[in-house]
mmCIF file of C-alpha atoms in Angstrom:
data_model
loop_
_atom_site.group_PDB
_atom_site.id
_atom_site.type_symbol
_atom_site.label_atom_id
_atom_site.label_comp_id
_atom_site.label_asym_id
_atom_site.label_seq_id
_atom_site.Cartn_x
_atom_site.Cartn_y
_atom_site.Cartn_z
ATOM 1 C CA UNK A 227 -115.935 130.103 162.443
ATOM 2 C CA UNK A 228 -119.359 128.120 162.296
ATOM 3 C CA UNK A 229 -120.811 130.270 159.469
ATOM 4 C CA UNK A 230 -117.438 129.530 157.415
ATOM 5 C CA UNK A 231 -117.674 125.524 158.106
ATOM 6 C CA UNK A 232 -121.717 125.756 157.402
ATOM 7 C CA UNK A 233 -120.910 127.099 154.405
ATOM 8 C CA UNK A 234 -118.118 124.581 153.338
ATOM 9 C CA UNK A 235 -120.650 121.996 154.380
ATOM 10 C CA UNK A 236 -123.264 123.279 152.164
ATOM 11 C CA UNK A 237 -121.324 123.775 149.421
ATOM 12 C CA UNK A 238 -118.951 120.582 149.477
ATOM 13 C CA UNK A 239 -122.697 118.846 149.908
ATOM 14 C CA UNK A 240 -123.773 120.755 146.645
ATOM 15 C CA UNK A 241 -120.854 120.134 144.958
ATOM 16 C CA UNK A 242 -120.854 116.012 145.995
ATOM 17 C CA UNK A 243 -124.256 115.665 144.466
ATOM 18 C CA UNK A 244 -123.676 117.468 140.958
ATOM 19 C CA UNK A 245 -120.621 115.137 140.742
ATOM 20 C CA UNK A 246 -122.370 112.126 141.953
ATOM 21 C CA UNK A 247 -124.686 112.753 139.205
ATOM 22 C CA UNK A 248 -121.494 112.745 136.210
ATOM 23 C CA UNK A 249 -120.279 109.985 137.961
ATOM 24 C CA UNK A 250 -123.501 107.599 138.256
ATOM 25 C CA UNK A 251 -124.538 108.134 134.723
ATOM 26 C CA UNK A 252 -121.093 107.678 133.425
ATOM 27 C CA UNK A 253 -121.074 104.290 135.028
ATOM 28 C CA UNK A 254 -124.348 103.233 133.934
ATOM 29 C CA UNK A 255 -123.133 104.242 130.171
ATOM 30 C CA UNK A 256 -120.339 101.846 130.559
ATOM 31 C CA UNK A 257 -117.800 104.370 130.988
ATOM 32 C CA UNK A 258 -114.803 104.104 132.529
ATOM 33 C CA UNK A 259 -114.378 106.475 135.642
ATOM 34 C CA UNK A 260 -110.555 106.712 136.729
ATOM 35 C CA UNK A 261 -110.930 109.535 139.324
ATOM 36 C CA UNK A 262 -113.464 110.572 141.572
ATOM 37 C CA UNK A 263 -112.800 114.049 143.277
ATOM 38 C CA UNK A 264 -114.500 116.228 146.012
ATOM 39 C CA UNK A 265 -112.517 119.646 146.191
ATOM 40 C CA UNK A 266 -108.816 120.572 144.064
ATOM 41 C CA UNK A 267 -105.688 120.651 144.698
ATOM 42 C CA UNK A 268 -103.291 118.268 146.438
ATOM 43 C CA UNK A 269 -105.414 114.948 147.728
ATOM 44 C CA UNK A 270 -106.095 115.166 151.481
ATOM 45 C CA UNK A 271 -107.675 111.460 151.629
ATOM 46 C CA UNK A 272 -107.607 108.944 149.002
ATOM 47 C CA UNK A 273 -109.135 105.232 148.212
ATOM 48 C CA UNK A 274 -108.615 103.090 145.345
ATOM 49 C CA UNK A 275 -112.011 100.549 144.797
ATOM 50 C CA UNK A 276 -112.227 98.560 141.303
ATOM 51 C CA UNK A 277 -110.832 100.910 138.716
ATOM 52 C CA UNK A 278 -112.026 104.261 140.409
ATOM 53 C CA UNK A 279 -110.045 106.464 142.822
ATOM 54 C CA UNK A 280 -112.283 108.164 145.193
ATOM 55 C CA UNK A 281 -110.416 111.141 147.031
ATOM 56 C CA UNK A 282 -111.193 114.475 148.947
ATOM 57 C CA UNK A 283 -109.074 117.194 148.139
ATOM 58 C CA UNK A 284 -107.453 120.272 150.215
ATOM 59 C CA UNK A 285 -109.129 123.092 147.989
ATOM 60 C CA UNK A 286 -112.905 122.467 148.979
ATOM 61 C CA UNK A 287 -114.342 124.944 145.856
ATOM 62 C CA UNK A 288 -115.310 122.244 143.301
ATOM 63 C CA UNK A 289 -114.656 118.455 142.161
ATOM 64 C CA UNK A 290 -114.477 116.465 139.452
ATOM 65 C CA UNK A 291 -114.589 113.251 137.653
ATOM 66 C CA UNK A 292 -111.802 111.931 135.746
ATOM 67 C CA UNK A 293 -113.239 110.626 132.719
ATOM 68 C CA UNK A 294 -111.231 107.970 130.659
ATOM 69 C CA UNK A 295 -111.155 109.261 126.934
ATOM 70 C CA UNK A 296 -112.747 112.829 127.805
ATOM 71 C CA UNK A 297 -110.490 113.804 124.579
ATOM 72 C CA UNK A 298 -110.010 112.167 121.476
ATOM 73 C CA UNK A 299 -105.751 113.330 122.525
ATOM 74 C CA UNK A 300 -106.042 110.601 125.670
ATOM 75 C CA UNK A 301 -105.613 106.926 124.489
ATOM 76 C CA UNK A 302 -109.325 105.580 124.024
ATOM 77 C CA UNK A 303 -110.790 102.404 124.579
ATOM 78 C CA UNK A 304 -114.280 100.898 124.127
ATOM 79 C CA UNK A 305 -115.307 102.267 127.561
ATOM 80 C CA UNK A 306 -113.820 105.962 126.795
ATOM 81 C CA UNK A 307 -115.960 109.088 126.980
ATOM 82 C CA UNK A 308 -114.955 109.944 123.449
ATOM 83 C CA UNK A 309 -116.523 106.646 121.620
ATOM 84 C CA UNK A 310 -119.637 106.757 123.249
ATOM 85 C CA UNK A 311 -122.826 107.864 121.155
ATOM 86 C CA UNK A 312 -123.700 111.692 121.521
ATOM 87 C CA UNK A 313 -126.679 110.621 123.139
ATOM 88 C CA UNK A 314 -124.699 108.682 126.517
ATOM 89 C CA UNK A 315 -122.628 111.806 126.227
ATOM 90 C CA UNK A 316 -125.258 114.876 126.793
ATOM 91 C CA UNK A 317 -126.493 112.576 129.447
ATOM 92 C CA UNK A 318 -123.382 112.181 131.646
ATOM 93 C CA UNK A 319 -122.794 116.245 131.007
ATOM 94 C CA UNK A 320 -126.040 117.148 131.709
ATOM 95 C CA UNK A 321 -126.972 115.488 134.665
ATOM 96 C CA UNK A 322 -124.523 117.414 137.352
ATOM 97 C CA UNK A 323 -127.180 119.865 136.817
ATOM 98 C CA UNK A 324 -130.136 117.678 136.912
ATOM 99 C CA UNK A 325 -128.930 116.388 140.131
ATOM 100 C CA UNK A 326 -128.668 119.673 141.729
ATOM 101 C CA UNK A 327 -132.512 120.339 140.475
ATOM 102 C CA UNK A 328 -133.172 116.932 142.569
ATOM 103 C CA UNK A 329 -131.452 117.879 145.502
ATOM 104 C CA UNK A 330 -132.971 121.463 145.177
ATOM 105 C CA UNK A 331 -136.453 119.535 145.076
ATOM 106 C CA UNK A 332 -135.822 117.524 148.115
ATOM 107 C CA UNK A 333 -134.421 119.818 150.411
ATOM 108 C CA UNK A 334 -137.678 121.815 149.321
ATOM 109 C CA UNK A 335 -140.244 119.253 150.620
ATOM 110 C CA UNK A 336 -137.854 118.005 153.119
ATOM 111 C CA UNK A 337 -138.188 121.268 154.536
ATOM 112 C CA UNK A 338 -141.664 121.851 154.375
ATOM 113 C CA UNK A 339 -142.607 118.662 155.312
ATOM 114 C CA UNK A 340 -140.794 119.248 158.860
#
Protein backbone atom coordinates (compact mmCIF):
# COMPACT_ATOMS: atom_id res chain seq x y z
CA UNK A 1 0.00 0.00 0.00
CA UNK A 2 2.93 2.58 0.67
CA UNK A 3 4.84 1.67 -2.54
CA UNK A 4 1.41 2.30 -4.54
CA UNK A 5 0.79 5.89 -2.73
CA UNK A 6 4.80 6.68 -3.18
CA UNK A 7 4.33 6.13 -6.48
CA UNK A 8 1.09 8.25 -7.00
CA UNK A 9 3.00 10.87 -5.09
CA UNK A 10 5.86 10.82 -7.38
CA UNK A 11 4.10 10.77 -10.29
CA UNK A 12 1.11 13.28 -9.50
CA UNK A 13 4.40 15.52 -8.33
CA UNK A 14 5.89 14.89 -11.91
CA UNK A 15 2.93 15.39 -13.56
CA UNK A 16 2.05 18.95 -11.41
CA UNK A 17 5.32 20.39 -12.53
CA UNK A 18 5.18 19.60 -16.44
CA UNK A 19 1.70 21.25 -16.21
CA UNK A 20 2.76 24.06 -14.07
CA UNK A 21 5.19 24.73 -16.71
CA UNK A 22 2.11 24.97 -19.80
CA UNK A 23 0.32 26.81 -17.44
CA UNK A 24 2.97 29.59 -16.25
CA UNK A 25 4.13 30.32 -19.71
CA UNK A 26 0.69 30.45 -21.07
CA UNK A 27 -0.06 33.15 -18.58
CA UNK A 28 2.93 35.11 -19.10
CA UNK A 29 2.00 35.01 -23.07
CA UNK A 30 -1.24 36.59 -22.22
CA UNK A 31 -3.20 33.60 -22.71
CA UNK A 32 -6.20 32.81 -21.38
CA UNK A 33 -6.16 29.60 -19.10
CA UNK A 34 -9.86 28.31 -18.40
CA UNK A 35 -8.93 24.99 -16.69
CA UNK A 36 -6.26 23.86 -14.64
CA UNK A 37 -6.20 19.98 -14.04
CA UNK A 38 -4.12 17.48 -11.91
CA UNK A 39 -5.34 13.84 -12.85
CA UNK A 40 -8.74 12.86 -15.41
CA UNK A 41 -11.79 11.98 -15.06
CA UNK A 42 -14.65 13.24 -12.89
CA UNK A 43 -13.29 16.39 -10.57
CA UNK A 44 -12.62 15.23 -6.99
CA UNK A 45 -11.86 18.97 -5.69
CA UNK A 46 -12.42 22.07 -7.50
CA UNK A 47 -11.70 26.08 -7.10
CA UNK A 48 -12.62 28.81 -9.28
CA UNK A 49 -9.83 32.02 -8.84
CA UNK A 50 -9.99 34.94 -11.61
CA UNK A 51 -10.83 33.22 -14.85
CA UNK A 52 -8.98 29.83 -14.08
CA UNK A 53 -10.48 26.67 -12.54
CA UNK A 54 -7.97 24.83 -10.59
CA UNK A 55 -9.19 21.14 -9.80
CA UNK A 56 -7.75 17.62 -8.85
CA UNK A 57 -9.24 14.89 -10.54
CA UNK A 58 -10.21 11.08 -9.54
CA UNK A 59 -7.95 9.42 -12.35
CA UNK A 60 -4.40 10.47 -10.95
CA UNK A 61 -2.44 9.34 -14.53
CA UNK A 62 -2.03 12.80 -16.15
CA UNK A 63 -3.45 16.55 -16.22
CA UNK A 64 -4.01 19.16 -18.26
CA UNK A 65 -4.55 22.72 -19.07
CA UNK A 66 -7.53 23.96 -20.72
CA UNK A 67 -6.36 26.34 -23.15
CA UNK A 68 -8.86 29.03 -24.51
CA UNK A 69 -8.62 28.89 -28.45
CA UNK A 70 -6.32 25.61 -28.50
CA UNK A 71 -8.29 25.19 -32.03
CA UNK A 72 -9.06 27.53 -34.57
CA UNK A 73 -12.99 25.29 -34.20
CA UNK A 74 -13.32 26.99 -30.40
CA UNK A 75 -14.50 30.69 -30.53
CA UNK A 76 -11.15 32.82 -30.33
CA UNK A 77 -10.39 35.92 -28.79
CA UNK A 78 -7.29 38.15 -28.55
CA UNK A 79 -6.04 36.08 -25.58
CA UNK A 80 -6.70 32.55 -27.46
CA UNK A 81 -3.96 29.99 -28.01
CA UNK A 82 -4.72 30.01 -31.70
CA UNK A 83 -3.85 33.94 -32.41
CA UNK A 84 -0.81 33.98 -30.65
CA UNK A 85 2.57 34.18 -32.74
CA UNK A 86 4.22 30.67 -33.40
CA UNK A 87 6.89 31.79 -31.34
CA UNK A 88 4.51 32.23 -27.70
CA UNK A 89 3.14 28.98 -29.01
CA UNK A 90 6.35 26.46 -29.14
CA UNK A 91 7.04 28.09 -25.87
CA UNK A 92 3.89 27.20 -23.88
CA UNK A 93 4.18 23.47 -25.68
CA UNK A 94 7.53 23.06 -25.02
CA UNK A 95 8.06 23.94 -21.66
CA UNK A 96 6.04 20.87 -19.81
CA UNK A 97 9.15 19.26 -20.82
CA UNK A 98 11.58 21.86 -19.90
CA UNK A 99 10.10 21.89 -16.54
CA UNK A 100 10.51 18.30 -15.96
CA UNK A 101 14.42 18.80 -17.07
CA UNK A 102 14.33 21.51 -14.06
CA UNK A 103 12.81 19.43 -11.64
CA UNK A 104 15.05 16.47 -12.85
CA UNK A 105 18.05 18.99 -12.15
CA UNK A 106 16.97 19.87 -8.72
CA UNK A 107 16.06 16.78 -7.28
CA UNK A 108 19.68 15.87 -8.64
CA UNK A 109 21.63 18.40 -6.49
CA UNK A 110 19.00 18.37 -3.92
CA UNK A 111 20.00 14.97 -3.46
CA UNK A 112 23.52 15.15 -3.53
CA UNK A 113 23.76 18.05 -1.67
CA UNK A 114 22.07 16.11 1.43
Amino acid sequence: MTTALATIFVFGLIVFIHELGHFITAKMSGMQVDEFAIGFGPAIFKVQKGETLYSIRIIPLGGFNRIAGMTPDEPLNERSFYTKPAWKKFIVISAGAVFNFLLAIVLFFGLNAT
